[in-house]
Amino acid sequence: MEAVQTLPPLALYVHLPWCVRKCPYCDFNSHGLRGEIPDQAYVDALLRDLRLAVDGLEPRPLVSVFLGGGTPSLFGAPALARLLEGVAALLPLPATAEITVEANPGTAEAARFRAYRAAGINRISLGVQSLRDAMLATLGRIHTAAQAQQACALARSAGFDDVNVDLMYALPGDTPAGSHADLERIVALGPGQISWYQLTIEPGTAFHRAPPALPDEDTVAAIETGGHALLAAAGYTRYEVSAYARAGRRCRHNLNYWEFGDYLGIGAGAHGKFTRADGTVVRSVRVREPGRYMAEAGSAAGVRIEIADAPGRRVAEFLLNALRLVDGFEVTLFEQRTGLPRALLDAALAEARVRGWIEVHGGRIRPSAAGFPFLNDILVSAETALDALAA
């Protein structure tokens, strides 16, 4: 087993699984709310879970904490403050760490946002999805366009300088004009980052059972071409497949994923990945059902562990993440994060390089403009090459 010289940065993902109502496109582990959220009991379970996760783990300061869901903004500030205090008692949590909470505009409250900020949360991600009321109704969202705009204003007034907005395109019946109008309205609100992504139909969702009519490929291409130009003109740089940020506002938590950093995952259905000094990658997943999670959190029964020590697997997982970045990655980062030689990387990407899907400039590898739409094909060719080496 190849050792890593320096352990990767460490982040923490916390899954808060409840929402007011599950959206028809959502395939996340989220559960419509019935009655009151057991927020204090759930925080107890999260802290038991974290104590188990850090047992025997070499302490590393957290670069970020991400509270995702579900709808984390259904949780009261006292519960989240106690959670963060418990996290800081178990792992170094520097004042510089990025701490994000996801929020639904339909649950936005000025007092709650101010209390989140006072608890140490310094970044907020708003699930707007559209600023067209008819589209919001089609998507099953609980908020209106006016409420979404108000949520952005509330976040600013509560002291959140770092705001992300999630926005979808290629919605049922969508047009380039309609999608670009959405983007223009979001840009006018001035968030630091816009996560602009295409609606896809995922297995197990209501939309999968009764698919809506989505735009054709030519319409989607026109939406994307015009949208990319609009965002660039407004000062938003595309740095990942669906992430566009102003200077200094890239999401550090997600960058840690894409650069093959480590992350602990706690909460119902949460996934985690961390690297041992010998280069072994250990992955974990928690039980999905919230009630069972609360009962089993902190015990071996509540988590499944998988050791991913095959070199080919590590190369494939690294590429799955790092090639999402527009600027790609330094070869030295690959060597540091995987403990593997460049020769394996070159073999995995040989076909993609011949096809012109990737560019190699000195020590940096990135998808080419022609190759960026073919990331899945790059990964398939890489896995095929790695399988041949292992045979």
Coordinates of C-alpha atoms in Angstrom, one line a residue:
M1 CA 0.0 0.0 0.0
E2 CA 1.4 3.4 -1.0
A3 CA 1.6 5.9 1.8
V4 CA 0.4 9.5 1.6
Q5 CA 2.9 12.1 2.6
T6 CA 0.3 14.6 3.9
L7 CA -3.2 13.7 5.0
P8 CA -5.9 15.6 3.0
P9 CA -7.9 18.5 4.5
L10 CA -10.9 17.4 6.5
A11 CA -14.5 18.6 6.3
L12 CA -17.8 17.6 8.0
Y13 CA -21.1 17.0 6.3
V14 CA -24.2 16.9 8.6
H15 CA -27.5 15.5 7.1
L16 CA -30.7 16.9 8.5
P17 CA -33.3 14.8 6.7
W18 CA -36.7 16.5 7.2
C19 CA -38.5 18.9 4.8
V20 CA -42.0 20.3 4.7
R21 CA -42.9 18.3 1.6
K22 CA -40.8 16.2 -0.7
C23 CA -40.3 17.7 -4.1
P24 CA -41.2 15.4 -7.1
Y25 CA -37.7 15.7 -8.6
C26 CA -35.8 15.0 -5.3
D27 CA -33.9 11.7 -4.9
F28 CA -32.1 12.8 -1.7
N29 CA -32.7 11.1 1.6
S30 CA -35.4 13.6 2.7
H31 CA -38.6 12.9 4.5
G32 CA -41.8 15.0 4.6
L33 CA -42.4 16.4 8.1
R34 CA -45.1 14.9 10.3
G35 CA -45.5 16.8 13.5
E36 CA -42.6 18.5 15.2
I37 CA -39.0 17.9 14.4
P38 CA -37.2 16.1 17.2
D39 CA -34.3 18.5 16.9
Q40 CA -32.7 18.1 20.3
A41 CA -32.9 14.3 20.1
Y42 CA -31.5 14.4 16.6
V43 CA -28.6 16.6 17.7
D44 CA -27.9 14.1 20.5
A45 CA -27.7 11.3 17.9
L46 CA -25.5 13.4 15.6
L47 CA -23.0 14.0 18.5
R48 CA -23.0 10.3 19.4
D49 CA -22.4 9.6 15.7
L50 CA -19.5 12.1 15.5
R51 CA -17.8 10.7 18.6
L52 CA -17.8 7.3 16.9
A53 CA -16.5 8.8 13.7
V54 CA -13.5 10.5 15.3
D55 CA -12.6 7.6 17.6
G56 CA -9.0 6.6 16.6
L57 CA -8.9 9.3 13.9
E58 CA -5.8 11.5 13.8
P59 CA -7.2 15.0 14.7
R60 CA -7.2 17.5 11.9
P61 CA -8.8 20.9 11.9
L62 CA -12.1 21.2 9.9
V63 CA -11.9 23.4 6.8
S64 CA -15.7 23.4 6.6
V65 CA -19.0 22.2 8.0
F66 CA -22.0 21.8 5.7
L67 CA -25.5 21.4 7.1
G68 CA -27.5 19.8 4.3
G69 CA -30.8 18.1 3.9
G70 CA -33.7 17.9 3.7
T71 CA -34.4 21.4 4.9
P72 CA -31.9 22.3 7.7
S73 CA -33.6 25.7 8.2
L74 CA -36.5 23.8 9.8
F75 CA -34.1 23.3 12.8
G76 CA -34.1 26.0 15.5
A77 CA -30.9 28.0 16.1
P78 CA -30.5 26.6 19.7
A79 CA -30.2 23.1 18.3
L80 CA -27.7 24.0 15.6
A81 CA -25.7 26.1 18.0
R82 CA -25.5 23.1 20.4
L83 CA -24.5 20.9 17.5
L84 CA -21.6 23.2 16.5
E85 CA -20.5 23.5 20.1
G86 CA -20.4 19.7 20.2
V87 CA -18.5 19.5 17.0
A88 CA -15.9 22.0 18.3
A89 CA -15.4 19.9 21.4
L90 CA -14.5 16.9 19.3
L91 CA -12.5 18.4 16.5
P92 CA -10.6 21.6 16.0
L93 CA -13.0 24.1 14.4
P94 CA -11.0 27.2 13.4
A95 CA -12.7 30.6 13.3
T96 CA -11.8 30.6 9.6
A97 CA -13.8 27.5 8.8
E98 CA -16.6 27.8 6.3
I99 CA -19.9 26.8 8.0
T100 CA -22.9 26.5 5.6
V101 CA -26.6 25.9 6.2
E102 CA -29.1 25.1 3.5
A103 CA -32.4 27.0 3.6
N104 CA -35.7 26.8 1.9
P105 CA -37.1 30.3 1.1
G106 CA -40.4 29.1 2.3
T107 CA -39.1 28.7 5.8
A108 CA -37.0 31.9 5.9
E109 CA -37.4 34.1 9.0
A110 CA -35.3 37.1 9.8
A111 CA -34.9 36.2 13.5
R112 CA -33.9 32.7 12.7
F113 CA -31.3 33.8 10.1
R114 CA -29.9 36.2 12.7
A115 CA -29.7 33.5 15.3
Y116 CA -27.9 31.2 12.8
R117 CA -25.3 33.9 12.1
A118 CA -24.9 34.4 15.9
A119 CA -24.3 30.6 16.3
G120 CA -21.3 30.8 14.0
I121 CA -22.9 29.8 10.7
N122 CA -21.2 32.1 8.1
R123 CA -22.6 30.9 4.7
I124 CA -26.2 30.2 3.6
S125 CA -27.4 28.3 0.5
L126 CA -30.9 29.1 -0.7
G127 CA -32.8 26.5 -2.7
V128 CA -34.6 28.9 -5.0
Q129 CA -34.7 26.7 -8.1
S130 CA -36.8 29.3 -10.1
L131 CA -38.2 32.8 -9.9
R132 CA -41.2 31.9 -11.9
D133 CA -44.3 31.0 -9.8
A134 CA -45.7 28.6 -12.4
M135 CA -42.4 26.7 -12.5
L136 CA -42.2 26.6 -8.7
A137 CA -45.6 25.1 -8.6
T138 CA -44.6 22.4 -11.2
L139 CA -41.5 21.6 -9.1
G140 CA -43.6 21.2 -5.9
R141 CA -41.8 24.0 -4.1
I142 CA -43.4 25.5 -1.1
H143 CA -42.3 29.1 -1.7
T144 CA -43.1 31.8 -4.3
A145 CA -40.8 33.9 -6.4
A146 CA -41.4 36.9 -4.0
Q147 CA -40.5 34.8 -1.0
A148 CA -37.3 33.6 -2.6
Q149 CA -36.3 37.2 -3.3
Q150 CA -37.2 38.2 0.2
A151 CA -35.1 35.3 1.6
C152 CA -32.0 36.6 -0.2
A153 CA -32.7 40.0 1.4
L154 CA -33.2 38.5 4.8
A155 CA -29.9 36.6 4.5
R156 CA -28.0 39.8 3.7
S157 CA -29.7 41.7 6.5
A158 CA -28.9 38.9 9.0
G159 CA -25.1 39.4 8.2
F160 CA -24.5 36.6 5.7
D161 CA -22.0 38.0 3.2
D162 CA -21.6 34.6 1.6
V163 CA -24.8 33.5 -0.1
N164 CA -25.3 30.7 -2.6
V165 CA -28.4 30.3 -4.7
D166 CA -29.5 27.0 -6.3
L167 CA -31.2 27.5 -9.6
M168 CA -32.5 25.0 -12.1
Y169 CA -32.8 25.2 -15.9
A170 CA -34.4 23.0 -18.6
L171 CA -37.6 22.8 -16.5
P172 CA -40.8 21.3 -18.0
G173 CA -41.8 23.5 -20.9
D174 CA -38.8 25.7 -20.4
T175 CA -37.5 28.1 -23.0
P176 CA -34.2 30.0 -23.4
A177 CA -36.0 33.3 -22.7
G178 CA -37.6 32.0 -19.6
S179 CA -34.5 30.4 -18.2
H180 CA -32.3 33.4 -18.9
A181 CA -34.9 35.7 -17.3
D182 CA -34.5 33.6 -14.1
L183 CA -30.8 34.0 -14.2
E184 CA -31.0 37.8 -14.7
R185 CA -33.3 38.1 -11.7
I186 CA -30.9 36.0 -9.6
V187 CA -27.9 38.0 -10.7
A188 CA -29.7 41.2 -9.7
L189 CA -29.9 39.8 -6.1
G190 CA -26.1 39.7 -6.0
P191 CA -25.3 36.2 -4.5
G192 CA -21.6 35.3 -4.2
Q193 CA -22.3 32.0 -5.9
I194 CA -24.9 30.6 -8.3
S195 CA -25.3 26.9 -8.6
W196 CA -27.0 26.6 -12.0
Y197 CA -27.9 23.0 -12.9
Q198 CA -30.1 21.1 -15.3
L199 CA -33.2 19.3 -14.0
T200 CA -32.7 15.6 -14.5
I201 CA -35.2 12.8 -13.9
E202 CA -33.9 10.5 -11.2
P203 CA -35.1 6.9 -10.4
G204 CA -37.4 6.6 -7.5
T205 CA -38.8 10.1 -7.7
A206 CA -42.4 11.2 -8.5
F207 CA -41.1 12.7 -11.8
H208 CA -39.7 9.3 -12.7
R209 CA -43.0 7.6 -12.1
A210 CA -44.9 10.3 -14.1
P211 CA -42.3 12.1 -16.3
P212 CA -43.0 15.7 -17.3
A213 CA -42.2 16.9 -20.8
L214 CA -38.7 18.4 -20.8
P215 CA -37.1 20.6 -23.4
D216 CA -35.3 18.9 -26.4
E217 CA -31.5 18.9 -26.8
D218 CA -31.4 22.0 -29.0
T219 CA -33.4 24.0 -26.5
V220 CA -31.2 22.9 -23.7
A221 CA -28.1 23.8 -25.7
A222 CA -29.5 27.3 -26.4
I223 CA -30.3 27.7 -22.7
E224 CA -26.8 26.7 -21.7
T225 CA -24.9 28.8 -24.3
G226 CA -26.9 32.0 -23.4
G227 CA -26.7 31.3 -19.7
H228 CA -22.9 30.8 -19.7
A229 CA -22.5 34.1 -21.5
L230 CA -24.9 35.9 -19.2
L231 CA -23.2 34.7 -16.0
A232 CA -19.7 35.5 -17.3
A233 CA -20.8 39.0 -18.3
A234 CA -22.1 39.5 -14.7
G235 CA -18.8 38.5 -13.2
Y236 CA -19.5 34.9 -12.3
T237 CA -16.7 32.5 -13.2
R238 CA -17.6 28.9 -13.9
Y239 CA -15.2 26.8 -11.8
E240 CA -17.1 23.5 -11.7
V241 CA -19.8 21.7 -13.9
S242 CA -22.6 23.7 -12.3
A243 CA -20.9 26.2 -10.0
Y244 CA -20.4 29.9 -10.9
A245 CA -18.8 32.3 -8.4
R246 CA -17.7 35.8 -7.9
A247 CA -14.1 36.4 -6.7
G248 CA -13.5 34.8 -3.3
R249 CA -16.9 33.1 -3.1
R250 CA -16.2 29.6 -4.3
C251 CA -17.6 27.0 -1.9
R252 CA -14.7 25.6 0.1
H253 CA -16.7 22.6 1.3
N254 CA -17.5 21.4 -2.3
L255 CA -14.0 22.2 -3.5
N256 CA -12.7 19.8 -0.8
Y257 CA -14.9 17.1 -2.3
W258 CA -13.7 17.8 -5.8
E259 CA -10.0 17.9 -4.8
F260 CA -10.4 14.5 -3.2
G261 CA -10.2 15.8 0.4
D262 CA -11.5 13.9 3.3
Y263 CA -14.9 14.4 4.9
L264 CA -16.8 12.9 7.8
G265 CA -20.5 12.3 7.2
I266 CA -23.0 12.2 10.1
G267 CA -26.8 12.1 10.0
A268 CA -29.3 9.8 8.4
G269 CA -27.9 8.3 5.2
A270 CA -24.7 10.4 5.3
H271 CA -21.6 9.3 3.5
G272 CA -18.0 9.9 4.6
K273 CA -14.5 9.4 3.3
F274 CA -11.2 9.6 5.0
T275 CA -7.6 8.6 4.2
R276 CA -5.3 6.7 6.5
A277 CA -1.6 7.4 6.6
D278 CA -0.9 4.2 4.6
G279 CA -3.0 5.5 1.7
T280 CA -6.1 3.4 2.4
V281 CA -9.4 5.2 1.7
V282 CA -12.1 4.3 4.2
R283 CA -15.7 5.1 3.2
S284 CA -18.7 5.0 5.5
V285 CA -22.5 5.3 5.2
R286 CA -25.1 5.7 7.9
V287 CA -28.5 4.1 8.0
R288 CA -31.1 6.1 6.0
E289 CA -34.3 6.0 8.0
P290 CA -34.3 8.9 10.6
G291 CA -35.9 6.9 13.4
R292 CA -33.6 4.0 13.1
Y293 CA -30.7 6.4 12.7
M294 CA -31.5 8.1 16.0
A295 CA -31.8 4.7 17.7
E296 CA -28.5 3.3 16.4
A297 CA -26.3 6.4 16.0
G298 CA -23.0 6.0 17.8
S299 CA -23.0 2.2 17.5
A300 CA -21.5 -0.1 15.0
A301 CA -25.0 -1.1 13.9
G302 CA -25.6 2.4 12.6
V303 CA -22.8 2.6 10.1
R304 CA -21.3 0.5 7.3
I305 CA -17.6 0.7 6.6
E306 CA -15.9 -0.1 3.2
I307 CA -12.1 -0.1 2.6
A308 CA -11.2 1.1 -0.9
D309 CA -7.5 0.2 -1.1
A310 CA -7.3 -0.9 -4.7
P311 CA -5.1 1.6 -6.6
G312 CA -7.4 1.6 -9.7
R313 CA -10.3 2.4 -7.5
R314 CA -8.5 5.4 -6.0
V315 CA -7.5 6.7 -9.4
A316 CA -11.1 6.4 -10.7
E317 CA -12.5 8.1 -7.6
F318 CA -10.0 11.0 -7.8
L319 CA -10.9 11.6 -11.5
L320 CA -14.6 11.4 -10.8
N321 CA -14.2 14.4 -8.6
A322 CA -11.3 16.4 -9.9
L323 CA -12.3 16.4 -13.6
R324 CA -15.5 18.3 -12.6
L325 CA -13.3 21.4 -12.1
V326 CA -12.9 23.7 -15.1
D327 CA -9.3 24.3 -14.2
G328 CA -8.6 20.6 -13.6
F329 CA -5.9 19.6 -11.1
E330 CA -2.2 19.6 -10.5
V331 CA -0.5 16.2 -10.9
T332 CA 1.2 16.8 -7.6
L333 CA -2.3 17.0 -6.0
F334 CA -3.1 13.6 -7.4
E335 CA 0.1 12.2 -6.0
Q336 CA -0.5 13.8 -2.6
R337 CA -4.1 12.8 -2.2
T338 CA -3.8 9.2 -3.5
G339 CA -0.2 8.2 -2.7
L340 CA 0.0 6.8 -6.3
P341 CA 2.5 7.5 -9.1
R342 CA 1.7 9.6 -12.1
A343 CA 2.2 6.6 -14.4
L344 CA -1.2 5.2 -13.3
L345 CA -2.8 8.6 -14.0
D346 CA -1.3 8.8 -17.5
A347 CA -2.4 5.3 -18.3
A348 CA -6.0 6.0 -17.2
L349 CA -6.2 9.2 -19.3
A350 CA -4.3 8.0 -22.4
E351 CA -7.4 7.5 -24.6
A352 CA -9.0 10.8 -23.4
R353 CA -5.8 12.6 -24.3
V354 CA -5.7 11.1 -27.8
R355 CA -9.4 12.1 -28.3
G356 CA -8.6 15.6 -27.3
W357 CA -10.9 15.4 -24.3
I358 CA -8.2 16.6 -21.9
E359 CA -5.4 19.1 -22.0
V360 CA -2.0 18.7 -20.3
H361 CA 0.0 21.8 -19.6
G362 CA 3.1 21.2 -17.5
G363 CA 1.9 19.7 -14.3
R364 CA -1.8 20.5 -14.7
I365 CA -4.5 18.3 -16.3
R366 CA -7.9 19.7 -17.2
P367 CA -10.9 18.9 -19.4
S368 CA -10.7 20.6 -22.8
A369 CA -13.6 22.7 -24.0
A370 CA -14.5 19.9 -26.3
G371 CA -14.1 17.3 -23.6
F372 CA -16.0 19.0 -20.8
P373 CA -19.4 17.7 -22.0
F374 CA -18.0 14.2 -22.2
L375 CA -16.8 13.7 -18.6
N376 CA -18.7 10.4 -18.3
D377 CA -16.9 9.1 -21.4
I378 CA -13.6 10.2 -20.0
L379 CA -14.3 8.2 -16.8
V380 CA -15.5 5.1 -18.6
S381 CA -12.3 5.1 -20.7
A382 CA -10.2 5.6 -17.6
E383 CA -11.8 2.7 -15.7
T384 CA -11.4 0.5 -18.8
A385 CA -7.7 1.3 -18.9
L386 CA -7.3 0.7 -15.2
D387 CA -9.2 -2.6 -15.4
A388 CA -6.8 -3.8 -18.1
L389 CA -3.8 -2.9 -16.0
A390 CA -5.2 -4.8 -13.1
A391 CA -6.0 -7.9 -15.2

